[in-house]
Short mmCIF file of C-alpha atoms in Angstrom, two decimals:
data_model
loop_
_atom_site.label_atom_id
_atom_site.label_comp_id
_atom_site.label_asym_id
_atom_site.label_seq_id
_atom_site.Cartn_x
_atom_site.Cartn_y
_atom_site.Cartn_z
CA MET A 1 -175.46 45.68 -95.35
CA HIS A 2 -173.04 48.49 -94.63
CA ARG A 3 -170.74 50.83 -96.54
CA ILE A 4 -167.01 51.55 -96.54
CA GLU A 5 -165.60 54.68 -98.10
CA SER A 6 -161.95 54.70 -96.98
CA PRO A 7 -159.22 52.34 -98.22
CA HIS A 8 -157.73 52.64 -94.72
CA ASN A 9 -160.57 50.71 -93.12
CA GLU A 10 -159.28 48.00 -90.74
CA GLY A 11 -161.39 45.29 -92.37
CA LEU A 12 -159.90 46.11 -95.78
CA LYS A 13 -156.43 46.04 -94.28
CA GLU A 14 -157.03 42.45 -93.22
CA ILE A 15 -158.23 41.58 -96.74
CA ARG A 16 -154.98 42.94 -98.17
CA GLU A 17 -152.97 40.87 -95.72
CA LEU A 18 -154.91 37.73 -96.63
CA THR A 19 -154.20 38.22 -100.31
CA LYS A 20 -150.45 38.64 -99.69
CA LYS A 21 -149.61 36.27 -96.83
CA ALA A 22 -150.18 32.51 -96.88
CA LYS A 23 -149.40 32.31 -93.17
CA LYS A 24 -152.20 34.76 -92.42
CA ARG A 25 -154.65 32.75 -94.52
CA TRP A 26 -153.86 29.50 -92.71
CA GLU A 27 -153.93 31.15 -89.27
CA LYS A 28 -157.39 32.57 -89.96
CA GLY A 29 -158.75 29.73 -92.07
CA MET A 30 -159.92 32.33 -94.59
CA PHE A 31 -159.09 33.32 -98.16
CA VAL A 32 -160.17 35.83 -100.80
CA ALA A 33 -161.87 35.14 -104.14
CA GLU A 34 -162.45 37.87 -106.73
CA GLY A 35 -164.57 38.14 -109.84
CA GLU A 36 -168.21 37.59 -110.82
CA ARG A 37 -167.76 34.32 -112.65
CA LEU A 38 -165.65 32.75 -109.93
CA LEU A 39 -167.95 33.80 -107.11
CA LEU A 40 -171.04 32.46 -108.87
CA ASP A 41 -169.74 28.97 -108.10
CA LEU A 42 -169.00 29.42 -104.44
CA PRO A 43 -171.11 27.64 -101.78
CA ALA A 44 -173.11 30.37 -100.05
CA SER A 45 -172.36 28.73 -96.68
CA SER A 46 -168.63 29.42 -97.19
CA LEU A 47 -169.10 33.16 -97.62
CA LEU A 48 -168.13 35.34 -94.66
CA GLN A 49 -168.28 38.74 -96.34
CA LEU A 50 -169.06 39.98 -99.85
CA TYR A 51 -167.47 43.27 -100.95
CA VAL A 52 -169.29 44.97 -103.85
CA GLN A 53 -168.27 48.20 -105.54
CA GLU A 54 -170.94 50.92 -105.42
CA ASP A 55 -171.51 50.87 -109.20
CA TYR A 56 -171.45 47.07 -109.59
CA ARG A 57 -174.18 45.82 -111.94
CA GLY A 58 -173.26 42.15 -112.27
CA ALA A 59 -174.75 39.04 -110.68
CA LEU A 60 -174.40 38.09 -107.03
CA PRO A 61 -173.38 34.58 -105.95
CA ARG A 62 -176.17 32.02 -105.97
CA GLY A 63 -178.14 32.09 -102.76
CA ILE A 64 -177.10 35.66 -101.89
CA GLU A 65 -179.82 38.31 -101.98
CA LYS A 66 -179.25 42.07 -102.18
CA GLU A 67 -180.41 42.47 -98.57
CA ASP A 68 -177.94 39.88 -97.23
CA SER A 69 -176.17 41.20 -94.12
CA ARG A 70 -172.85 39.86 -95.43
CA ILE A 71 -172.80 42.38 -98.30
CA CYS A 72 -170.59 45.43 -97.87
CA ILE A 73 -170.74 48.30 -100.37
CA LEU A 74 -167.37 49.87 -101.20
CA SER A 75 -166.40 53.12 -102.85
CA LYS A 76 -164.33 52.77 -106.00
CA LYS A 77 -161.12 53.70 -104.15
CA ALA A 78 -161.84 51.24 -101.35
CA MET A 79 -162.42 48.40 -103.84
CA GLU A 80 -159.29 49.26 -105.81
CA SER A 81 -157.29 48.98 -102.57
CA ILE A 82 -158.18 45.29 -102.13
CA SER A 83 -158.47 44.13 -105.76
CA THR A 84 -155.70 41.82 -106.94
CA THR A 85 -156.49 42.11 -110.66
CA GLU A 86 -155.56 44.84 -113.12
CA HIS A 87 -159.13 45.29 -114.26
CA GLY A 88 -161.26 44.44 -111.23
CA GLN A 89 -164.89 43.45 -111.73
CA GLY A 90 -166.09 45.17 -108.58
CA ILE A 91 -166.90 42.11 -106.52
CA LEU A 92 -164.76 40.21 -104.02
CA GLY A 93 -165.56 37.61 -101.39
CA LEU A 94 -164.02 36.62 -98.06
CA LEU A 95 -164.47 32.88 -97.60
CA ARG A 96 -163.73 30.26 -94.98
CA PHE A 97 -161.58 27.28 -95.95
CA PRO A 98 -163.63 24.33 -97.25
CA LYS A 99 -163.88 21.26 -95.04
CA TRP A 100 -163.77 17.97 -96.88
CA LYS A 101 -164.62 14.49 -95.67
CA LYS A 102 -162.09 11.66 -95.61
CA PRO A 103 -160.88 10.96 -99.18
CA GLU A 104 -163.23 8.61 -101.03
CA GLY A 105 -163.38 7.17 -104.55
CA ASN A 106 -160.94 5.40 -106.84
CA LEU A 107 -159.17 8.08 -108.86
CA PHE A 108 -156.62 10.34 -107.19
CA LEU A 109 -154.04 12.98 -108.11
CA ILE A 110 -150.89 13.43 -105.99
CA LEU A 111 -148.89 16.60 -106.58
CA GLU A 112 -145.38 17.13 -105.22
CA ASN A 113 -143.96 20.67 -104.93
CA ILE A 114 -145.91 22.31 -107.79
CA GLN A 115 -144.83 25.96 -107.76
CA ASP A 116 -146.65 27.78 -110.54
CA PRO A 117 -150.14 29.05 -109.60
CA GLY A 118 -151.38 28.70 -113.17
CA ASN A 119 -150.23 25.11 -113.33
CA LEU A 120 -151.96 24.23 -110.07
CA GLY A 121 -155.15 25.94 -111.20
CA THR A 122 -155.14 24.02 -114.48
CA LEU A 123 -154.47 20.77 -112.65
CA PHE A 124 -157.55 21.40 -110.51
CA ARG A 125 -159.75 22.11 -113.51
CA THR A 126 -158.46 19.12 -115.44
CA ALA A 127 -158.83 16.84 -112.45
CA GLU A 128 -162.44 17.89 -111.95
CA ALA A 129 -163.23 17.42 -115.64
CA ALA A 130 -161.66 13.94 -115.61
CA GLY A 131 -163.59 12.82 -112.53
CA VAL A 132 -160.72 12.77 -110.00
CA ASN A 133 -162.11 12.20 -106.52
CA HIS A 134 -159.42 13.87 -104.44
CA ILE A 135 -156.17 15.83 -104.91
CA PHE A 136 -153.31 15.42 -102.44
CA LEU A 137 -150.81 18.27 -102.25
CA SER A 138 -147.35 18.24 -100.67
CA ARG A 139 -146.70 20.87 -98.02
CA ASN A 140 -144.24 22.63 -100.36
CA THR A 141 -146.75 23.05 -103.15
CA VAL A 142 -147.89 26.64 -103.88
CA ASP A 143 -150.69 27.68 -101.54
CA PRO A 144 -154.01 26.63 -103.18
CA PHE A 145 -155.70 29.60 -101.48
CA SER A 146 -153.43 32.25 -103.00
CA PRO A 147 -155.41 34.68 -105.21
CA LYS A 148 -153.67 33.55 -108.41
CA VAL A 149 -154.42 29.88 -107.78
CA VAL A 150 -158.00 30.58 -106.72
CA ARG A 151 -158.65 32.52 -109.95
CA SER A 152 -156.94 29.92 -112.06
CA THR A 153 -159.07 27.06 -110.71
CA MET A 154 -162.20 28.82 -112.02
CA GLY A 155 -164.33 27.36 -109.24
CA SER A 156 -162.89 23.83 -109.13
CA LEU A 157 -161.35 24.75 -105.78
CA PHE A 158 -164.87 24.91 -104.33
CA ARG A 159 -165.98 21.57 -105.75
CA LEU A 160 -163.04 19.16 -105.81
CA PRO A 161 -161.90 17.79 -102.44
CA PHE A 162 -158.20 18.22 -101.66
CA SER A 163 -155.82 18.07 -98.72
CA ILE A 164 -152.32 19.18 -97.76
CA GLU A 165 -150.18 16.16 -96.83
CA GLU A 166 -147.14 16.26 -94.57
CA ASP A 167 -145.70 12.99 -95.92
CA LEU A 168 -146.52 11.89 -99.47
CA PHE A 169 -144.41 8.75 -99.09
CA PHE A 170 -146.60 7.61 -96.19
CA LEU A 171 -149.71 8.57 -98.22
CA CYS A 172 -148.59 6.44 -101.17
CA GLU A 173 -147.89 3.45 -98.96
CA SER A 174 -151.31 3.82 -97.37
CA LEU A 175 -153.01 4.01 -100.76
CA LYS A 176 -151.17 0.91 -101.95
CA SER A 177 -152.21 -0.94 -98.81
CA ALA A 178 -155.81 -0.02 -99.64
CA GLY A 179 -155.50 -1.58 -103.10
CA VAL A 180 -154.79 1.59 -105.09
CA GLN A 181 -152.22 1.40 -107.90
CA VAL A 182 -149.86 4.37 -107.67
CA PHE A 183 -148.43 5.51 -111.00
CA ALA A 184 -145.47 7.91 -111.17
CA LEU A 185 -144.95 9.99 -114.31
CA ASP A 186 -141.19 9.76 -114.60
CA LEU A 187 -138.71 10.04 -117.49
CA ASP A 188 -137.13 6.83 -116.15
CA GLY A 189 -140.33 4.91 -116.81
CA LYS A 190 -140.06 1.73 -118.86
CA LYS A 191 -143.67 1.66 -119.94
CA THR A 192 -145.82 4.31 -121.62
CA HIS A 193 -149.14 5.43 -120.17
CA PHE A 194 -150.86 3.70 -123.11
CA GLN A 195 -149.52 0.36 -121.89
CA ALA A 196 -150.76 0.68 -118.30
CA ALA A 197 -154.16 -0.37 -116.96
CA PHE A 198 -156.11 2.35 -115.16
CA GLN A 199 -159.53 0.68 -114.82
CA GLY A 200 -158.96 -0.16 -111.15
CA PRO A 201 -158.37 2.24 -108.25
CA SER A 202 -155.52 4.53 -109.40
CA ALA A 203 -153.43 7.44 -108.16
CA PHE A 204 -151.13 9.54 -110.33
CA LEU A 205 -147.97 11.18 -109.08
CA PHE A 206 -146.71 14.38 -110.68
CA GLY A 207 -143.69 16.40 -109.54
CA ASN A 208 -142.20 19.87 -109.58
CA GLU A 209 -142.05 21.76 -112.89
CA GLY A 210 -138.24 21.94 -112.99
CA ASN A 211 -137.11 18.86 -111.06
CA GLY A 212 -139.92 16.37 -111.47
CA LEU A 213 -140.63 13.90 -108.68
CA THR A 214 -138.11 13.33 -105.91
CA LYS A 215 -136.38 9.99 -106.20
CA GLU A 216 -137.84 8.72 -102.93
CA LEU A 217 -141.42 9.39 -103.97
CA SER A 218 -140.93 8.05 -107.48
CA GLN A 219 -139.59 4.80 -106.08
CA CYS A 220 -142.68 4.47 -103.93
CA ALA A 221 -144.87 4.08 -107.03
CA THR A 222 -146.32 0.76 -108.16
CA GLU A 223 -145.20 1.63 -111.70
CA LYS A 224 -143.21 4.36 -113.41
CA LEU A 225 -144.71 5.60 -116.65
CA LEU A 226 -143.67 7.97 -119.38
CA ILE A 227 -145.49 9.83 -122.13
CA PRO A 228 -144.05 9.07 -125.57
CA MET A 229 -142.71 12.14 -127.36
CA GLU A 230 -141.34 12.79 -130.84
CA GLY A 231 -138.91 15.43 -132.08
CA LYS A 232 -136.50 17.12 -129.74
CA ILE A 233 -138.97 17.64 -126.88
CA GLU A 234 -137.59 16.34 -123.59
CA SER A 235 -140.54 17.05 -121.31
CA LEU A 236 -144.04 18.48 -121.19
CA ASN A 237 -145.65 21.01 -118.90
CA VAL A 238 -146.92 19.24 -115.75
CA ALA A 239 -150.52 20.32 -116.34
CA THR A 240 -150.34 19.10 -119.93
CA SER A 241 -148.90 15.77 -118.82
CA ALA A 242 -151.62 15.31 -116.24
CA SER A 243 -154.29 16.06 -118.85
CA ILE A 244 -152.90 13.43 -121.21
CA VAL A 245 -152.69 10.72 -118.56
CA LEU A 246 -155.96 11.45 -116.79
CA TYR A 247 -157.89 11.32 -120.05
CA GLU A 248 -156.28 8.00 -120.91
CA ALA A 249 -157.77 6.85 -117.58
CA VAL A 250 -161.12 8.31 -118.62
CA ARG A 251 -160.92 6.50 -121.99
CA GLN A 252 -160.10 3.17 -120.38
CA ARG A 253 -162.73 3.42 -117.69
CA ARG A 254 -165.55 4.71 -119.86
CA TYR A 255 -165.08 3.53 -123.39
CA ILE A 256 -163.30 0.24 -123.01
CA LYS A 257 -166.02 -0.93 -120.62
CA GLU A 258 -168.69 0.24 -123.05
CA GLU A 259 -167.04 -1.46 -126.02
CA GLY A 260 -166.50 -4.64 -123.99
#
């Protein structure tokens, strides 16, 4: 355990760069997570350094004792210099990127060019709650390790396997070859999500907030589906749409089987 008084410390300078620059995060294989509740969920093995403000009275991450050599005590000014929130909680962790095994399971989420950090965070939380086994992200999706996304996932980032894919079209073809039905949520769909069968291995495609799925990727799907809407609403938020469809899959897989 050691102490840092000055905001100009070289280690803190690197923390600030990691919070601002995606390129730096990916070069180093490290990212920053801030806040007591979020850090409680992190795997202790992923923690490289824990920065704690001198007057912090909250809980430490599970598996981390007060004498842990990875803990660094910061003055208030030093902590303020690396905090990315308006009202910092006085605790921040430097973590290594998680390493996941080859995708397994039978329920997948494929996200193309999602740009809003809050949307991506909500998609992670919803996917975990619905039992999704793996999330595939396009290269142009917002960086999942950016501070805003990390906070928004509320810990799901540490628990739900995901990967960045260079070619989602190739991914979809590979999934189909493996017996997975790939469903695209598309306004051109001829069938609603209530009319589709999700009991078997399934993957759901969702596109960019403003433009939806690219035509090429949408055409790759086994089926195009739409969510029925009343009134003058033309579309729903991507995270809302995913919640609706994933929980229809949950209903079919859990309750139809039980009733049958």
